[in-house]
XYZ file of N, CA, C and O in Angstrom:
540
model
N 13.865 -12.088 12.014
C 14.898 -11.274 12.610
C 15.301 -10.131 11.685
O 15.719 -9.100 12.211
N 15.211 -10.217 10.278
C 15.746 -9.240 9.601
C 14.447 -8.314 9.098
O 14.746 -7.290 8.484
N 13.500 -8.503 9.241
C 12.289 -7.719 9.391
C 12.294 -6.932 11.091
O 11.666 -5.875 11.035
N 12.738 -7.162 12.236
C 12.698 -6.457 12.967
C 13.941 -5.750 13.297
O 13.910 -4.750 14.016
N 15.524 -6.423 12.594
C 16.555 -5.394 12.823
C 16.420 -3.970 11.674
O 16.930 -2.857 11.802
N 15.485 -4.532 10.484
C 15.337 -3.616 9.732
C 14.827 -2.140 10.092
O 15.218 -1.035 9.717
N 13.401 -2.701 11.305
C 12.456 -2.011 11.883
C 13.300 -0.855 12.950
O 13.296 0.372 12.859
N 14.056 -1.791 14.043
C 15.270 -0.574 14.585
C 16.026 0.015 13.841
O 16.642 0.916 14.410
N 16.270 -0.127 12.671
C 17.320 0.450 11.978
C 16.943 1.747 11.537
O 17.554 2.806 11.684
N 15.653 1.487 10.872
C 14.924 2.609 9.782
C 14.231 3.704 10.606
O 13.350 3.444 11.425
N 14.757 5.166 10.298
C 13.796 5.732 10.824
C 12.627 6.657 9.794
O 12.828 7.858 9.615
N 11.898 6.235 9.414
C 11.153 6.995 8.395
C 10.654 8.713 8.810
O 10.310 9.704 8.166
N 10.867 8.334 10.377
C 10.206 9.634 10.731
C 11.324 10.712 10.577
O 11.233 11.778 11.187
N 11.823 10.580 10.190
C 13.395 12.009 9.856
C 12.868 11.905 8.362
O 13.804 12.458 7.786
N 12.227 11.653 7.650
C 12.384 11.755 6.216
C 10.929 11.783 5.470
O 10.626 12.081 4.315
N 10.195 11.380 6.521
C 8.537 11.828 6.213
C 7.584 12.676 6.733
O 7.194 12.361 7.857
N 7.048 13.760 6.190
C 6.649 14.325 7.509
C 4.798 14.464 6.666
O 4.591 14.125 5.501
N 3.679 15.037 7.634
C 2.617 15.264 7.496
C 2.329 15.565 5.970
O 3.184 16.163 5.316
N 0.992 15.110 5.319
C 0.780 15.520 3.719
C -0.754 15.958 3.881
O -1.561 15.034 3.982
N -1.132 16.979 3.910
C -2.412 17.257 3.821
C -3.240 16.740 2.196
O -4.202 15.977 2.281
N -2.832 17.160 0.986
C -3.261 16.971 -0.247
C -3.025 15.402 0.169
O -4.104 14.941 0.540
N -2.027 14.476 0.228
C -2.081 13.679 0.125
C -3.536 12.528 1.033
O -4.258 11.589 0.700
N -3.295 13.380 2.292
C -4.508 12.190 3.410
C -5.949 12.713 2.778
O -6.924 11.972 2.656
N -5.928 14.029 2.418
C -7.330 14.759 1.654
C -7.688 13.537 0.916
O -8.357 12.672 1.480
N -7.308 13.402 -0.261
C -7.320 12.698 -1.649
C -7.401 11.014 -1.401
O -8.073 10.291 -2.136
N -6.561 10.478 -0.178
C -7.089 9.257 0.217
C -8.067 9.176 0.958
O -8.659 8.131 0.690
N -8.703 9.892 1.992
C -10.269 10.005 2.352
C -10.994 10.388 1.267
O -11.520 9.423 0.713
N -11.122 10.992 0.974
C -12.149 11.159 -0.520
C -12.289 9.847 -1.117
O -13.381 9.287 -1.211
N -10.976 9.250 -1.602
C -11.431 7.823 -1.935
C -11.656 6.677 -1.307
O -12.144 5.695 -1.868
N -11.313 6.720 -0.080
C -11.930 6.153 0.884
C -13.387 5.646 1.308
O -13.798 4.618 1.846
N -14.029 6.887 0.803
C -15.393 7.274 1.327
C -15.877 7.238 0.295
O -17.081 7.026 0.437
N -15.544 7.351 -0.939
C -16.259 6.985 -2.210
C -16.999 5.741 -2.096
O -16.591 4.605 -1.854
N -18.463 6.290 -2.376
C -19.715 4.758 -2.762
C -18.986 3.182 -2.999
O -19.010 2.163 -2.309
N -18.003 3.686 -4.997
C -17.937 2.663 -5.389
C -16.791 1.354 -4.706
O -16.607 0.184 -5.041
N -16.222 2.165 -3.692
C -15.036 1.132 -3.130
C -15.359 0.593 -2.063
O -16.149 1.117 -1.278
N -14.656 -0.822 -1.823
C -14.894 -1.505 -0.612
C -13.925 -0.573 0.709
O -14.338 -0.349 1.847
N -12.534 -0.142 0.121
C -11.947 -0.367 1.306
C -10.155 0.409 0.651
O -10.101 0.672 -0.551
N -9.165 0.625 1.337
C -7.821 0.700 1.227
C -7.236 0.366 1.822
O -7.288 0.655 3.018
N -6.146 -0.623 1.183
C -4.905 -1.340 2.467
C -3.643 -0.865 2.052
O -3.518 -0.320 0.955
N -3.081 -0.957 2.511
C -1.337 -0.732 2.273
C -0.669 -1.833 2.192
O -0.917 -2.661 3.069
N 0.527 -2.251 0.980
C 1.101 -3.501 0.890
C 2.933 -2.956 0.441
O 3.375 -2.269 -0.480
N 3.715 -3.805 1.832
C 4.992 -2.912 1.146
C 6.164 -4.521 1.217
O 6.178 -5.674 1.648
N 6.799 -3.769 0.639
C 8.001 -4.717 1.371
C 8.792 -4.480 2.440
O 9.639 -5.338 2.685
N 8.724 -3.455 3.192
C 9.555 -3.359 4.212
C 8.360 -4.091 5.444
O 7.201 -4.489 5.565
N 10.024 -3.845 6.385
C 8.375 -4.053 7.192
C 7.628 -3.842 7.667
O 7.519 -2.619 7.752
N 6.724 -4.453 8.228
C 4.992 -3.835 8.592
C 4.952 -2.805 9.446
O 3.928 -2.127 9.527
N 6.122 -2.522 10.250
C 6.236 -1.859 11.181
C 6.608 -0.426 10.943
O 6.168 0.468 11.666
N 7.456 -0.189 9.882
C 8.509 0.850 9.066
C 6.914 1.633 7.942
O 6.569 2.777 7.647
N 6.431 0.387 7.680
C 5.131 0.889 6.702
C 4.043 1.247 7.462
O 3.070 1.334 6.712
N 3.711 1.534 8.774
C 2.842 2.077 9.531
C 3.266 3.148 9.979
O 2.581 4.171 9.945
N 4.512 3.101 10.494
C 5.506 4.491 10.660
C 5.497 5.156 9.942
O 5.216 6.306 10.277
N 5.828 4.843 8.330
C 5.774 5.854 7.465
C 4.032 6.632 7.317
O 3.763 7.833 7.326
N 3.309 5.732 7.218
C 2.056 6.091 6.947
C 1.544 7.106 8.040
O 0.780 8.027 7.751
N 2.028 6.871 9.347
C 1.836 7.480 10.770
C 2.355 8.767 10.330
O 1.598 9.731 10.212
N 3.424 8.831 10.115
C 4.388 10.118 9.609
C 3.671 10.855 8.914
O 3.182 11.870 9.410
N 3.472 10.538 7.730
C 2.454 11.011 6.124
C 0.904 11.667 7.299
O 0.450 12.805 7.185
N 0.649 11.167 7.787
C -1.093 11.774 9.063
C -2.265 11.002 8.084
O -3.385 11.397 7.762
N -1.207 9.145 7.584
C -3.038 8.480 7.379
C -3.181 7.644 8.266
O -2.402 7.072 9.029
N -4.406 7.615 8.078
C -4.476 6.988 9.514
C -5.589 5.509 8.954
O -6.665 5.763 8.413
N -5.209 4.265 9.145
C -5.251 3.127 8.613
C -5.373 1.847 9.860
O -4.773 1.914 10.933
N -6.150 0.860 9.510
C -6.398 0.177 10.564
C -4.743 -0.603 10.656
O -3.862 -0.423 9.816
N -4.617 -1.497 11.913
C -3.552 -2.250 11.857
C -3.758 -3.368 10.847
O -2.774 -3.860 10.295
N -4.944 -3.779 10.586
C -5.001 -5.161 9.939
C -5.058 -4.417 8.332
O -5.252 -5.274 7.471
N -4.991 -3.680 8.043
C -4.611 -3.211 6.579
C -3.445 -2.909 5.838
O -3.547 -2.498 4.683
N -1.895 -3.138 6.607
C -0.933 -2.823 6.292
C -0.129 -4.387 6.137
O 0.097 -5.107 7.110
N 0.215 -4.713 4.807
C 0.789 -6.225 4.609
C 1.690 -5.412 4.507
O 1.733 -4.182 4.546
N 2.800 -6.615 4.299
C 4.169 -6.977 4.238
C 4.550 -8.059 4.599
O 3.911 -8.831 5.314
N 5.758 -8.256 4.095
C 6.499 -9.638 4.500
C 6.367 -10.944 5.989
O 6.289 -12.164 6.135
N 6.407 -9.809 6.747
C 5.768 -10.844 7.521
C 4.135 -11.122 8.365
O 4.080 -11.742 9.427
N 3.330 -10.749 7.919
C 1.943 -10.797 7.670
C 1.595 -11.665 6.311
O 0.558 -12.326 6.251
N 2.176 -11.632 5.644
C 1.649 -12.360 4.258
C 2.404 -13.732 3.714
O 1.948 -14.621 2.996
N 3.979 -13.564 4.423
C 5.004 -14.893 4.379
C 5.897 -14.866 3.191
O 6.826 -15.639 2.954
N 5.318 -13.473 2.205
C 6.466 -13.581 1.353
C 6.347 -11.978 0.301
O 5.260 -11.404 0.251
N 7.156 -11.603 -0.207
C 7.826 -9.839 -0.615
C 7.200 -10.111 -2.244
O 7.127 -11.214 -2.787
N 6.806 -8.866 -2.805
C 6.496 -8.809 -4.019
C 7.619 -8.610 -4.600
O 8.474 -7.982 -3.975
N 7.874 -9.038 -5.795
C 6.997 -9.847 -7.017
C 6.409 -11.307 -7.217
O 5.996 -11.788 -8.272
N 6.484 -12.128 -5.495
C 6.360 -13.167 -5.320
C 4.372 -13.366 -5.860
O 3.395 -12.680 -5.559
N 4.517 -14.663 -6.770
C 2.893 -14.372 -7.284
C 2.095 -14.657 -5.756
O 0.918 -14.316 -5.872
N 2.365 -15.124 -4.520
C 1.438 -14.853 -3.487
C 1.125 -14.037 -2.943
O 0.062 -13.876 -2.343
N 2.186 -13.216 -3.073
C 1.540 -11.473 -2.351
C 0.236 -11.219 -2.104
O -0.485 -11.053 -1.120
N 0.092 -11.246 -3.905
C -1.385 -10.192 -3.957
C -3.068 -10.943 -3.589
O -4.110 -10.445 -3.162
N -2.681 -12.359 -4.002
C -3.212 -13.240 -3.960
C -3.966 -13.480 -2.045
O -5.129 -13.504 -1.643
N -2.502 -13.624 -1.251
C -2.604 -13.460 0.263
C -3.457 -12.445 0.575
O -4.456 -12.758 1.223
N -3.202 -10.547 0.071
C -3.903 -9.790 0.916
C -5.163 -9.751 0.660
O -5.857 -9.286 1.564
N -5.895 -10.222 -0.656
C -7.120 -10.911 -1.114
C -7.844 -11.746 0.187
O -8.667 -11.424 1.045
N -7.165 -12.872 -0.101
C -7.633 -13.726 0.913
C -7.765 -12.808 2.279
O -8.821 -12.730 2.908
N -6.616 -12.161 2.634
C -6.900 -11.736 4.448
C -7.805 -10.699 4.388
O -7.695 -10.092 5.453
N -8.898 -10.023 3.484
C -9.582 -9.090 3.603
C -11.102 -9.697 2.883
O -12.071 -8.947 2.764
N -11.124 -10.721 2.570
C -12.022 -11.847 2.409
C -12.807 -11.112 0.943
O -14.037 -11.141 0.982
N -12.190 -10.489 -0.281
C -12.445 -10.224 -1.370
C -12.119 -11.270 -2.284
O -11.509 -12.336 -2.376
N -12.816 -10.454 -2.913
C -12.687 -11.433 -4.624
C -11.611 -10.571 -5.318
O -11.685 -9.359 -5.518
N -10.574 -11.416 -5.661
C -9.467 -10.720 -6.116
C -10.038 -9.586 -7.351
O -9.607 -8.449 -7.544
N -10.967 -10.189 -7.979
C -11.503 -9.224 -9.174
C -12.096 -7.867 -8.851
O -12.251 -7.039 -9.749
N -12.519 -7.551 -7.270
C -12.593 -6.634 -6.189
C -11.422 -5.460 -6.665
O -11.751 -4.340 -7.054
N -10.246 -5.846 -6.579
C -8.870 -5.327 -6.039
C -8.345 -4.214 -7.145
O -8.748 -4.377 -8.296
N -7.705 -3.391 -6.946
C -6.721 -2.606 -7.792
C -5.309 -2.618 -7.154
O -5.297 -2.647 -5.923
N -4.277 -2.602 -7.711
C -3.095 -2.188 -7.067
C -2.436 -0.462 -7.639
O -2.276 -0.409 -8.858
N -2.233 0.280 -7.196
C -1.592 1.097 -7.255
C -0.267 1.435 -6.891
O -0.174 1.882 -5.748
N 0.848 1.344 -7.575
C 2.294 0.939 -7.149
C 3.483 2.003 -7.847
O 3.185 3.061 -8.402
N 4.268 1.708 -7.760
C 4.873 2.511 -8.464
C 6.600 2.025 -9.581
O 7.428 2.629 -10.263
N 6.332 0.648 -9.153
C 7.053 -0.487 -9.715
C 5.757 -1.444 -10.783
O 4.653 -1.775 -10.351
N 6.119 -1.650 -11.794
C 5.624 -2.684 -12.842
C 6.285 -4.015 -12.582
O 5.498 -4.909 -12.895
N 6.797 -4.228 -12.380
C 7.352 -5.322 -12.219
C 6.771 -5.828 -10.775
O 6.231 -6.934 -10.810
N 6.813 -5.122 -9.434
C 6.569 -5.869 -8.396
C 5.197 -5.014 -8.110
O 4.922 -5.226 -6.929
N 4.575 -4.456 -8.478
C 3.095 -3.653 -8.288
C 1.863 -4.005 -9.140
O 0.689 -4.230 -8.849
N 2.685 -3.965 -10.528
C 1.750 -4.308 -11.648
C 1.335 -5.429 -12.214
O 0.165 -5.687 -12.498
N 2.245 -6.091 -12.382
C 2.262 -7.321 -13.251
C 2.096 -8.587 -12.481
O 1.525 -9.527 -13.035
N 2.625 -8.734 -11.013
C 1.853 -9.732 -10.523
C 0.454 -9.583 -9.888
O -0.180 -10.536 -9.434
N -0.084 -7.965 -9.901
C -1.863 -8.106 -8.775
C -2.456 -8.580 -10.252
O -3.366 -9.406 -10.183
N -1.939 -8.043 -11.936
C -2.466 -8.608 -12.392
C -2.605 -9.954 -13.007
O -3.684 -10.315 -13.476
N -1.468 -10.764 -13.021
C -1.462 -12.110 -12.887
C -2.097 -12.341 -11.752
O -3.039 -13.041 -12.125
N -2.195 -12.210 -10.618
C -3.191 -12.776 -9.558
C -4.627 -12.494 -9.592
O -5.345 -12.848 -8.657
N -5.290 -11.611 -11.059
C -6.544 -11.470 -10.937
C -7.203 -10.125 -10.730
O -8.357 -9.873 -11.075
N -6.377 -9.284 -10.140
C -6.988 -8.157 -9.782
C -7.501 -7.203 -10.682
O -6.691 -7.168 -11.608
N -8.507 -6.334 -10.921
C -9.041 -5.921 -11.937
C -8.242 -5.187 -12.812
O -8.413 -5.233 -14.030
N -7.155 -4.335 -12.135
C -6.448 -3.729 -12.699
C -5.287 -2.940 -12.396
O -5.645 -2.504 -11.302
N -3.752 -2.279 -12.660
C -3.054 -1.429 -11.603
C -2.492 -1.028 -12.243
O -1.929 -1.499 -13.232
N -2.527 0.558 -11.561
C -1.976 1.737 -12.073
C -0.556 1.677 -11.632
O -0.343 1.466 -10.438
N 0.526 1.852 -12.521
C 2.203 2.485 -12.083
C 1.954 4.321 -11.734
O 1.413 5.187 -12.422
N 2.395 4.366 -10.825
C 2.591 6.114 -10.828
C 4.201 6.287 -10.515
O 5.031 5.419 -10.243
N 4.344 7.674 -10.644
C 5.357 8.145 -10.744
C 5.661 9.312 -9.550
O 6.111 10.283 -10.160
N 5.610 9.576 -8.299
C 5.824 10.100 -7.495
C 4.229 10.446 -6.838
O 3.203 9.947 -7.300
N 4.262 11.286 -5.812
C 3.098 11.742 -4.604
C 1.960 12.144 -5.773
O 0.882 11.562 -5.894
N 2.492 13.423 -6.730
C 1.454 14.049 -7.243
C 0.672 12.592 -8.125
O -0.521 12.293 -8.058
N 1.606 11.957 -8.816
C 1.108 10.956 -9.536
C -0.193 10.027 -8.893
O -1.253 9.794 -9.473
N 0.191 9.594 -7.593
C -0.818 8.909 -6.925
C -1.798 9.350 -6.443
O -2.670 8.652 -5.924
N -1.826 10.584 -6.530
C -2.876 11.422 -6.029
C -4.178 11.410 -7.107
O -5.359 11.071 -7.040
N -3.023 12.137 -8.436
C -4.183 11.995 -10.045
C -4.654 10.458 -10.272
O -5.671 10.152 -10.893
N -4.116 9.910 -9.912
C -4.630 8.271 -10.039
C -5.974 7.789 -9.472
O -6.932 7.183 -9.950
N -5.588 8.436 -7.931
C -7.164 8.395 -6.987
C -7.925 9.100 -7.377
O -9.055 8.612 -7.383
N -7.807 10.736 -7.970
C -9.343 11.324 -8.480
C -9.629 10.740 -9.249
O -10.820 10.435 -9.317
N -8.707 10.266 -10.241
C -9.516 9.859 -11.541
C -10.193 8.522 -11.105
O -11.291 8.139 -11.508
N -9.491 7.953 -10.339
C -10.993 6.678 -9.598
C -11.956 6.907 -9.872
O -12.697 6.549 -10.787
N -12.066 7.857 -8.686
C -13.243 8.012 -8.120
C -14.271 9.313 -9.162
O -15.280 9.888 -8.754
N -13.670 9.474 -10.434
C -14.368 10.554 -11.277
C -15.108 9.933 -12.726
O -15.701 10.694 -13.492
């Protein structure tokens, strides 16, 4: 219930609008050889985090956007990262997280295994994060 009064409540679309550099820079890494794949993992909910992403012009399957209630529980919980592993049938050692919290981004994908995760610091930040991926 408080994942869907959240969902009426929030409107992301007054406060997000289209990012060209930004959807550029995630297709590019998208489509890069060395990666399997990109999901989205938030704490709000799943619904508010597709909206926003809808807003932003990426465009992402439905089964790639976790959150709380898709996964059963909010980061920094150590199942998070562990869960969206499992629902995309990788080897956690597969995974990167890219976040922008250490505490709920960083420190548990890497207690759960994941190869490695970057903290950034706003849009431009996550952007330099993905070229340098993929460079």
């Amino acid at each position: 219930q408080w994942s869907e009064l959240r969902s009426r409540a929030w409107e992301p679309e007054k406060w997000f609008a289209y990012d060209e550099g930004l959807c550029a820079a995630l297709e590019k890494f998208r489509t890069s050889p060395q990666f399997l794949g990109i999901c989205f993992a938030t704490n709000s909910p799943v619904d508010v985090g597709r909206r926003i992403l809808n807003a932003l012009g990426v465009a992402v399957a439905s089964n790639r956007v976790f959150g709380p209630e898709n996964i059963g529980c909010s980061k920094p919980d150590p199942r998070f990262f562990p869960s969206i592993a499992d629902s995309l049938q990788v080897d956690f050692s597969q995974c990167i997280s890219i976040g922008d919290r250490k505490m709920s981004d960083g420190d548990p994908a890497i207690a759960a295994g994941f190869r490695c995760a970057f903290i950034v610091e706003g849009r431009d930040d996550f952007i330099a994060a993905l070229r340098d991926l993929i460079t």
